[in-house]
PDB file of C-alpha atoms in Angstrom:
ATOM      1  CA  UNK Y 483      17.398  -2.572  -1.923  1.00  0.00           C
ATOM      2  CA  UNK Y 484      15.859  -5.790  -0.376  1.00  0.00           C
ATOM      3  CA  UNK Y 485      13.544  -7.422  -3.114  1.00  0.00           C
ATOM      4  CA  UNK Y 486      11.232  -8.452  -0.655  1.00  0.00           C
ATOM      5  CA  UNK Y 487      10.365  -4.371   0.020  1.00  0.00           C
ATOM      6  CA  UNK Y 488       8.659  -4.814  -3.915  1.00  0.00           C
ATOM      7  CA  UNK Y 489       5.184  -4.777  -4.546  1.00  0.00           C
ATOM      8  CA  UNK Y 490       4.746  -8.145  -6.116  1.00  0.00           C
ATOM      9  CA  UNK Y 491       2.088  -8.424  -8.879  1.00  0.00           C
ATOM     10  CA  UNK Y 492      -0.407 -10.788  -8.315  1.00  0.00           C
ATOM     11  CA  UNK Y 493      -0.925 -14.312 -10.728  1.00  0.00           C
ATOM     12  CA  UNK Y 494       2.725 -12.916 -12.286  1.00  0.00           C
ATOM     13  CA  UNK Y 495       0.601 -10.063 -13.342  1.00  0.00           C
ATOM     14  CA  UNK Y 496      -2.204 -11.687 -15.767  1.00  0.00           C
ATOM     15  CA  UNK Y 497      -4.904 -10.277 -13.474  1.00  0.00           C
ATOM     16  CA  UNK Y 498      -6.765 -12.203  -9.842  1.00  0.00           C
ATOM     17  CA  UNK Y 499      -5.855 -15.867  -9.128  1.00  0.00           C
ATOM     18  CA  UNK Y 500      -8.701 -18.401 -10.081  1.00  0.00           C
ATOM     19  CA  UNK Y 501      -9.167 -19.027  -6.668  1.00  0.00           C
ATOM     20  CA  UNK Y 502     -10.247 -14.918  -6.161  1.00  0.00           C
ATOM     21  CA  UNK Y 503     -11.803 -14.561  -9.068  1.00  0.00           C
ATOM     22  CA  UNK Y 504     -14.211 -17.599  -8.495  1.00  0.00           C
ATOM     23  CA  UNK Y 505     -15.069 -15.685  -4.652  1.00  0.00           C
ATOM     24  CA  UNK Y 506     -15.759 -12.478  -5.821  1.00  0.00           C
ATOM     25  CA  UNK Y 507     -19.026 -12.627  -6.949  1.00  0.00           C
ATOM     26  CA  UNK Y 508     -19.615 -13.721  -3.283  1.00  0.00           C
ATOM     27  CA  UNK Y 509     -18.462  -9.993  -2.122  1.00  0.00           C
ATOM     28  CA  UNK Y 510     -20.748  -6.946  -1.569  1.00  0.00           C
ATOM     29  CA  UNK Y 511     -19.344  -4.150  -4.127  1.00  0.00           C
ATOM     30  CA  UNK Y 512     -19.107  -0.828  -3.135  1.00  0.00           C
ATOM     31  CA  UNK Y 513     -17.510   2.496  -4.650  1.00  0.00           C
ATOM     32  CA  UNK Y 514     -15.311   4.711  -3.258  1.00  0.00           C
ATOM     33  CA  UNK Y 515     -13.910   8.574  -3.686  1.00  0.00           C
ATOM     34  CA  UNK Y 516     -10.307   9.367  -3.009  1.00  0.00           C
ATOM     35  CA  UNK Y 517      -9.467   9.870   0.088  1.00  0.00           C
ATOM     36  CA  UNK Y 518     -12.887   7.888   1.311  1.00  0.00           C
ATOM     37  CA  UNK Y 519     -12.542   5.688   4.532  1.00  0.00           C
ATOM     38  CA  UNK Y 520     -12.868   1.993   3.143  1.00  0.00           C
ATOM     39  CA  UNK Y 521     -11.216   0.018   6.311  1.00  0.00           C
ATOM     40  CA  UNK Y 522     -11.047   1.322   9.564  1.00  0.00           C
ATOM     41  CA  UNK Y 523     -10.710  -0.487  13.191  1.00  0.00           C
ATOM     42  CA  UNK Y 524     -14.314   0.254  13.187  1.00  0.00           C
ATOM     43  CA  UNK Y 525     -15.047  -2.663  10.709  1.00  0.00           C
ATOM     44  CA  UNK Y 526     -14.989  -5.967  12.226  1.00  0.00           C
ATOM     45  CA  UNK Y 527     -15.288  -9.113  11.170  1.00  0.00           C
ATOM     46  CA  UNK Y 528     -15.102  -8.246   7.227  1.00  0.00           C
ATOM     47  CA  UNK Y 529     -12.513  -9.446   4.743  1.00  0.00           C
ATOM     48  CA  UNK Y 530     -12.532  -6.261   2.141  1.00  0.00           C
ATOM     49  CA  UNK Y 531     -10.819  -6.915  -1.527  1.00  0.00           C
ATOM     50  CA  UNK Y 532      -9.586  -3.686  -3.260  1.00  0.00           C
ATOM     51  CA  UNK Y 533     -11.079  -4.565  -7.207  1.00  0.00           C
ATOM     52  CA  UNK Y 534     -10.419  -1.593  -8.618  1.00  0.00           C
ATOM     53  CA  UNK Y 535      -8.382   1.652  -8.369  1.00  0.00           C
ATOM     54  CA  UNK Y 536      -5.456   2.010  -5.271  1.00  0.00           C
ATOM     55  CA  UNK Y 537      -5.774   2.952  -1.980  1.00  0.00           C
ATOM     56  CA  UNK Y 538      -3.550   3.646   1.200  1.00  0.00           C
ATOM     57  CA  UNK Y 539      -3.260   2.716   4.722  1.00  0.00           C
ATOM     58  CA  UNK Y 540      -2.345   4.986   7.183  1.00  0.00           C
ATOM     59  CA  UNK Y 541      -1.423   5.695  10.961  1.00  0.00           C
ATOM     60  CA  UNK Y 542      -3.843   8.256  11.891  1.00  0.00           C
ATOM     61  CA  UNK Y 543      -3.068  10.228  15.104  1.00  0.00           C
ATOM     62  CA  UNK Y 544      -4.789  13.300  16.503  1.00  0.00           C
ATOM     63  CA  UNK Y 545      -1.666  15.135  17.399  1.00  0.00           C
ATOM     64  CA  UNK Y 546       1.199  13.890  14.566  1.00  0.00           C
ATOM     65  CA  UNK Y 547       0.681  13.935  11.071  1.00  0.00           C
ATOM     66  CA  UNK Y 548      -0.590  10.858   9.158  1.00  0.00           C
ATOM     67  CA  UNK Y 549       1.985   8.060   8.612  1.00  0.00           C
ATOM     68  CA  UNK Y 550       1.637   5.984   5.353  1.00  0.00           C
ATOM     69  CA  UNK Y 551       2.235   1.895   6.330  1.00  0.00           C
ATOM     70  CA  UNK Y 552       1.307   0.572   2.981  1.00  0.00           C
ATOM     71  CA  UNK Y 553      -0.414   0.961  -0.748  1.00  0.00           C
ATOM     72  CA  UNK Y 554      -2.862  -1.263  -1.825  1.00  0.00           C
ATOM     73  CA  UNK Y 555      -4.006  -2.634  -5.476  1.00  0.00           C
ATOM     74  CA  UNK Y 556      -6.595  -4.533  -7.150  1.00  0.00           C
ATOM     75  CA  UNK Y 557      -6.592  -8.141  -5.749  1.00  0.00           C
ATOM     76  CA  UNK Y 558      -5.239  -7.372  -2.435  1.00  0.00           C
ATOM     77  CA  UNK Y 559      -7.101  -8.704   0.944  1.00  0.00           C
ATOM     78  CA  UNK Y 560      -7.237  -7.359   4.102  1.00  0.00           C
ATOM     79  CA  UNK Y 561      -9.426  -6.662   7.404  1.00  0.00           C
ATOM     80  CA  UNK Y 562      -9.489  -4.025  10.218  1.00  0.00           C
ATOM     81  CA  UNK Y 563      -8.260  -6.948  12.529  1.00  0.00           C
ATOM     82  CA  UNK Y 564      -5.135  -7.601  10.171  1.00  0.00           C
ATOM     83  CA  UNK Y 565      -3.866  -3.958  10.062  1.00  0.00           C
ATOM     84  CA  UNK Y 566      -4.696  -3.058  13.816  1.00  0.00           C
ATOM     85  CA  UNK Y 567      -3.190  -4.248  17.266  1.00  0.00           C
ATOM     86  CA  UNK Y 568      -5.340  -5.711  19.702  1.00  0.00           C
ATOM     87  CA  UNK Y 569      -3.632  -3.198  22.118  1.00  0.00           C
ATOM     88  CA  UNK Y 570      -6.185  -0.056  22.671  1.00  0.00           C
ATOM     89  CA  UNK Y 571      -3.520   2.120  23.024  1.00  0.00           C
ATOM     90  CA  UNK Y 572      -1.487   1.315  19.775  1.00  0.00           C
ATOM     91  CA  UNK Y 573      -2.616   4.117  17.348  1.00  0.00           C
ATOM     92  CA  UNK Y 574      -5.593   2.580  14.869  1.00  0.00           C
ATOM     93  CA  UNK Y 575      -4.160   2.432  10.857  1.00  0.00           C
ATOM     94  CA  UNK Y 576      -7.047   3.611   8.116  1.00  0.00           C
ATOM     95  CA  UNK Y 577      -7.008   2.545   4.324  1.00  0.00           C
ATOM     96  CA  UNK Y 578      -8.089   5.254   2.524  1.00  0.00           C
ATOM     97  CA  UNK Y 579      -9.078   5.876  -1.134  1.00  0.00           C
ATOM     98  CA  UNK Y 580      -5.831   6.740  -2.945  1.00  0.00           C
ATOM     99  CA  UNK Y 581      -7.932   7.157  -6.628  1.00  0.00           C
ATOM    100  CA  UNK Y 582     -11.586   6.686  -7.273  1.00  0.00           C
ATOM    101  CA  UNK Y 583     -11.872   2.809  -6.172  1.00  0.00           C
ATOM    102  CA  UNK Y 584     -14.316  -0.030  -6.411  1.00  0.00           C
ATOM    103  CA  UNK Y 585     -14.488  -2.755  -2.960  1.00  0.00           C
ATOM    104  CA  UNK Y 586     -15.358  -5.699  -2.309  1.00  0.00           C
ATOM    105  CA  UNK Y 587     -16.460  -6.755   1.439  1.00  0.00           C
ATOM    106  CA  UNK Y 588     -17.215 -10.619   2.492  1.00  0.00           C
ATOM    107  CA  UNK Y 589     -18.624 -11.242   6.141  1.00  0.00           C
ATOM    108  CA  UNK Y 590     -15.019 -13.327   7.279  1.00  0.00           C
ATOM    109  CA  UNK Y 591     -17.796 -16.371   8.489  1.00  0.00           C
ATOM    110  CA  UNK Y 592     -18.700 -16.627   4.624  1.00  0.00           C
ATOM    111  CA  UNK Y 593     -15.353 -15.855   3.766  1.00  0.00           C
ATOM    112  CA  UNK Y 594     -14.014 -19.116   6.149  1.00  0.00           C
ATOM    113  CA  UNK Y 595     -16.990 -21.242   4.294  1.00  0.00           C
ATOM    114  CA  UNK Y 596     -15.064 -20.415   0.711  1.00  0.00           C
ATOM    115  CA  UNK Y 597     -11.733 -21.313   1.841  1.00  0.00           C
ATOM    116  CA  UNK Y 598     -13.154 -24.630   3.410  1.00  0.00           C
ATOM    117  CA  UNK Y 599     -13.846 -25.498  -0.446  1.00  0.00           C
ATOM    118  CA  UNK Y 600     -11.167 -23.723  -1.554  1.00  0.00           C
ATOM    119  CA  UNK Y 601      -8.075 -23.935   0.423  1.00  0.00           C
ATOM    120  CA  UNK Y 602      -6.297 -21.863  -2.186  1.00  0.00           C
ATOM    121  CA  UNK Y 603      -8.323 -18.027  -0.956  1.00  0.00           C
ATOM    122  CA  UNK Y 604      -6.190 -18.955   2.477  1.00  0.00           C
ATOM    123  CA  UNK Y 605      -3.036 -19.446   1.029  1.00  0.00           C
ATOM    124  CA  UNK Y 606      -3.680 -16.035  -1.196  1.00  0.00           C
ATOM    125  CA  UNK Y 607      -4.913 -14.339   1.529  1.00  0.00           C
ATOM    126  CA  UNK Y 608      -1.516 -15.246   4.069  1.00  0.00           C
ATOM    127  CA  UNK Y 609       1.165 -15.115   1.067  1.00  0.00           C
ATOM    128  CA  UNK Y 610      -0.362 -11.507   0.788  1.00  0.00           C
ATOM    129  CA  UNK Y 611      -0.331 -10.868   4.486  1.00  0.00           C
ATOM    130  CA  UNK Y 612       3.347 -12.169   4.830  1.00  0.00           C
ATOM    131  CA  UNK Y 613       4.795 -10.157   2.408  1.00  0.00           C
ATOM    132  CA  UNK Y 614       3.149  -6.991   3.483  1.00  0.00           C
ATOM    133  CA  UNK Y 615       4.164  -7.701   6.994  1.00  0.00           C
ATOM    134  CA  UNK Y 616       7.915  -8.284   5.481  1.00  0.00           C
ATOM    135  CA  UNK Y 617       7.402  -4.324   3.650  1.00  0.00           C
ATOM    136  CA  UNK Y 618       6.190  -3.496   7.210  1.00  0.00           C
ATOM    137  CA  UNK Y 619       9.489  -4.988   8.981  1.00  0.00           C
ATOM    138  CA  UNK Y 620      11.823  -3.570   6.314  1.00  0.00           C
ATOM    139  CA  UNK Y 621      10.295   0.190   6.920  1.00  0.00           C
ATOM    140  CA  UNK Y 622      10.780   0.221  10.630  1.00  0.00           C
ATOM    141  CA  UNK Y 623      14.414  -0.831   9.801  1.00  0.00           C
ATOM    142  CA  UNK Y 624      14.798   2.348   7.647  1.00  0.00           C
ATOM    143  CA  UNK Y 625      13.107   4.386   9.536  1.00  0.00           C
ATOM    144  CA  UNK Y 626      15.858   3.321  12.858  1.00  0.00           C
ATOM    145  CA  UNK Y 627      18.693   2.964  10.509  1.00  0.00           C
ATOM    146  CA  UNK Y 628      18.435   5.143   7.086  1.00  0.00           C
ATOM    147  CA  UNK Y 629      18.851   9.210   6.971  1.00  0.00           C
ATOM    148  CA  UNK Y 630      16.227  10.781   5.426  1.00  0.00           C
ATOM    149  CA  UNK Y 631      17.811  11.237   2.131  1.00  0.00           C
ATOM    150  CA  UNK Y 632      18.371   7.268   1.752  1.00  0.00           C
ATOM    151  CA  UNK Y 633      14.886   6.803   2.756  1.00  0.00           C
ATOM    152  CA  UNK Y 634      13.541   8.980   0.639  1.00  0.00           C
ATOM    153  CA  UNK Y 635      15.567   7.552  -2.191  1.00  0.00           C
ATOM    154  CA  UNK Y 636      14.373   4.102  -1.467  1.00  0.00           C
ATOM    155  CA  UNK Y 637      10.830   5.016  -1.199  1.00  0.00           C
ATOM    156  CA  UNK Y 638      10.924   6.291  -4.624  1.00  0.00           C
ATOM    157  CA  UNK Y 639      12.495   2.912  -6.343  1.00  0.00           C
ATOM    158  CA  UNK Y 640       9.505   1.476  -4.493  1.00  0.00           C
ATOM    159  CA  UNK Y 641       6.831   3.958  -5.682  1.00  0.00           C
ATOM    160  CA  UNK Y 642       8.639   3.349  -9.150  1.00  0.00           C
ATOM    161  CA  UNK Y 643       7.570  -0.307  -8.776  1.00  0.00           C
ATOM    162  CA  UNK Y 644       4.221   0.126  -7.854  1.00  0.00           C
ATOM    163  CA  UNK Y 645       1.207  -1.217 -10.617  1.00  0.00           C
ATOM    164  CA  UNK Y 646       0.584   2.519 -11.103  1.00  0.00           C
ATOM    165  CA  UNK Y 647       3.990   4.022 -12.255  1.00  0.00           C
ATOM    166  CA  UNK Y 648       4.234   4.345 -15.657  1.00  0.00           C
ATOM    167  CA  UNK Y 649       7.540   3.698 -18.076  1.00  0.00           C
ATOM    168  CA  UNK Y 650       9.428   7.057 -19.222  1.00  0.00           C
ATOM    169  CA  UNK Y 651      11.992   8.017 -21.615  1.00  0.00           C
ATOM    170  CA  UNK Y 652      14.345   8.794 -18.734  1.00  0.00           C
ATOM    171  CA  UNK Y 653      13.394   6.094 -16.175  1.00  0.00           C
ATOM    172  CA  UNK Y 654       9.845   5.405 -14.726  1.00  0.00           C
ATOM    173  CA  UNK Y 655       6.969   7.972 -13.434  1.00  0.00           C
ATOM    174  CA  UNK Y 656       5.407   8.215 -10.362  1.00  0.00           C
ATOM    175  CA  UNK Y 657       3.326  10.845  -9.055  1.00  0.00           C
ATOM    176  CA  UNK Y 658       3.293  11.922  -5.427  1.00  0.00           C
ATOM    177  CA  UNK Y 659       2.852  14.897  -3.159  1.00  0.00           C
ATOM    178  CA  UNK Y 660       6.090  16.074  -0.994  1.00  0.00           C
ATOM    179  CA  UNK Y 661       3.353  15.807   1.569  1.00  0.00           C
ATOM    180  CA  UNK Y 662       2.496  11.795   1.080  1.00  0.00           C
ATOM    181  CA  UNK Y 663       5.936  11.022   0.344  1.00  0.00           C
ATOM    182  CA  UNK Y 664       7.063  12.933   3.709  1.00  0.00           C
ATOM    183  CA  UNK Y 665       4.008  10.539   5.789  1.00  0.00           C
ATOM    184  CA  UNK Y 666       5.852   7.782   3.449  1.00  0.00           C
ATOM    185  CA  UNK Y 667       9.228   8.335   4.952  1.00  0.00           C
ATOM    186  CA  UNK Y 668       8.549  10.102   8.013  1.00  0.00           C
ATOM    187  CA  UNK Y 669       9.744  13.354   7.366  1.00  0.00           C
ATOM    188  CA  UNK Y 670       8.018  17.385   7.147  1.00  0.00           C
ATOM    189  CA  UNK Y 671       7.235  18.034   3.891  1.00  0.00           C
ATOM    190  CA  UNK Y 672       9.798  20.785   3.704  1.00  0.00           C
ATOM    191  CA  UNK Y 673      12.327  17.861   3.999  1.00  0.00           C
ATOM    192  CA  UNK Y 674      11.122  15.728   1.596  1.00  0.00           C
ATOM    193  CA  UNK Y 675      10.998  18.503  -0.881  1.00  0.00           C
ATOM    194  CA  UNK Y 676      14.671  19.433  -0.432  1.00  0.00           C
ATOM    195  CA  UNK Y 677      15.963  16.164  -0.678  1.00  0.00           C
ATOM    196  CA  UNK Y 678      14.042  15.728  -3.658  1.00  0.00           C
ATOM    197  CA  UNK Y 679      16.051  18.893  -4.918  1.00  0.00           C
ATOM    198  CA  UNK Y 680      18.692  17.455  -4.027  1.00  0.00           C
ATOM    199  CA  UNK Y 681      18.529  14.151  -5.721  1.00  0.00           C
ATOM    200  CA  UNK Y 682      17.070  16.095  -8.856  1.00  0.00           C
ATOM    201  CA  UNK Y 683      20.671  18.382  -8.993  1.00  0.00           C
ATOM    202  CA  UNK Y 684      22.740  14.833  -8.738  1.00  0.00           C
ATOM    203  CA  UNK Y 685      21.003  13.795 -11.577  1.00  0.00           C
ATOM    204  CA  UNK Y 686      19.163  10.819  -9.462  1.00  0.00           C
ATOM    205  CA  UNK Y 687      15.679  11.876 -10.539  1.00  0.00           C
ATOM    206  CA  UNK Y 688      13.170  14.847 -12.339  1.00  0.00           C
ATOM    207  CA  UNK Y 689      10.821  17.183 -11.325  1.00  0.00           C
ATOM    208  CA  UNK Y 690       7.737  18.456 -12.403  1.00  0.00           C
ATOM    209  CA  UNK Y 691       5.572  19.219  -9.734  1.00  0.00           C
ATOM    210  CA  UNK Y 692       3.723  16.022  -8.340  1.00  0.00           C
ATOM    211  CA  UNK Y 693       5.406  13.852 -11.525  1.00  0.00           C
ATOM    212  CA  UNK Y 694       8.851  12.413 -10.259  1.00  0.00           C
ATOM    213  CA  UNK Y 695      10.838  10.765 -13.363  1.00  0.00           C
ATOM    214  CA  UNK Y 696      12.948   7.962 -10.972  1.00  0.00           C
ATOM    215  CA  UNK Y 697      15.880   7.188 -13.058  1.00  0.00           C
ATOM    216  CA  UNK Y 698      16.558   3.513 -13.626  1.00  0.00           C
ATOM    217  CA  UNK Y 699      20.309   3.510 -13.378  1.00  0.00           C
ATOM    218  CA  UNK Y 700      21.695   2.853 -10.235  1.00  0.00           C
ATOM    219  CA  UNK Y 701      18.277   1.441  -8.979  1.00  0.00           C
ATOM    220  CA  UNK Y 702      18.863  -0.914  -6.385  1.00  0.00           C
TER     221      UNK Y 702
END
């Protein structure tokens, strides 16, 4: 799988960058329960910095189901402007609350007066924006090219990447709903849970409810 698809931690994983941690006491902190509303097209003209916990963006229609775009972990940026078309009639994406999270939000005026003393936040802030847009390009690709069963697959090396999946015995551990990983891939839920079956009889992965065990071998 295409390295660029990975969640990439940020300052090689030793916490924010200098130049984030030295703006943050410059954000308004609020708290947020899962499945809250933290960013929606509603918000303009506000930078918001997930601190703590995870969240998730998603397509939000009134007729389909709910299409997940994205996760999102402590350090990364983003606005309502950055995740939404200009277009009216594109459907609007939402970042929810994936766990109980804390957020920061920085009028983007204030935020432009930071990076004029501190070019670094706008280098953070597009290197973060680039390679989610890269994730972004790489899912539409599946979604036109990959069955279900090879996106589904994929996904789940991703998930197993994420900050929040947690080394196992027999691979790495992620936890997911059939649901979320069918908005994930964009499948029914019925689907994702037989090919998760599936992959589970060939050995690729175990079950236990919402706790998938991704094997590492064979992980592209």
């Amino acid at each position: 799988m295409d390295q660029s698809m990975h969640w990439a931690p940020l300052n090689g994983g030793a916490g924010f960058p200098p130049c984030l941690e030295r703006a943050l006491p410059h954000f308004e902190r609020r708290s947020f329960r899962p499945k809250a509303v933290i960013c929606s097209s509603e918000l303009h003209d506000t930078l918001c910095c997930l601190i703590s916990g995870s969240a998730t963006a998603y397509v939000e229609e009134p007729i389909n189901q709910p299409v997940v775009t994205d996760y999102f972990f402590p350090g990364e940026l983003f606005t309502a402007e950055s995740l939404n078309d200009s277009d009216a009639a594109t459907p609007a994406i939402v970042v929810r609350a994936r766990t109980a999270s804390e957020v920061g939000f920085l009028p983007w005026t204030r935020f432009r007066d930071l990076a004029r003393e501190d070019p670094e936040l706008y280098e953070l802030l597009l290197a973060q924006w680039g390679r989610r847009q890269r994730r972004l390009e790489i899912k539409v690709h599946d979604l036109a090219r990959a069955d279900v069963a090879q996106r589904v697959e994929r996904a789940l090396h991703h998930l197993a990447r994420l900050p929040n999946a947690v080394s196992h015995p027999g691979g790495t551990q992620v936890r997911i709903t059939r649901q979320e990983l069918g908005q994930f891939v964009g499948c029914s839920r019925e689907m994702a849970g037989r090919v998760l079956k599936s992959l589970q009889q060939s050995g690729a992965l175990m079950l236990r409810g919402r706790t998938i065990v991704v094997r590492n071998d064979g992980a592209s």
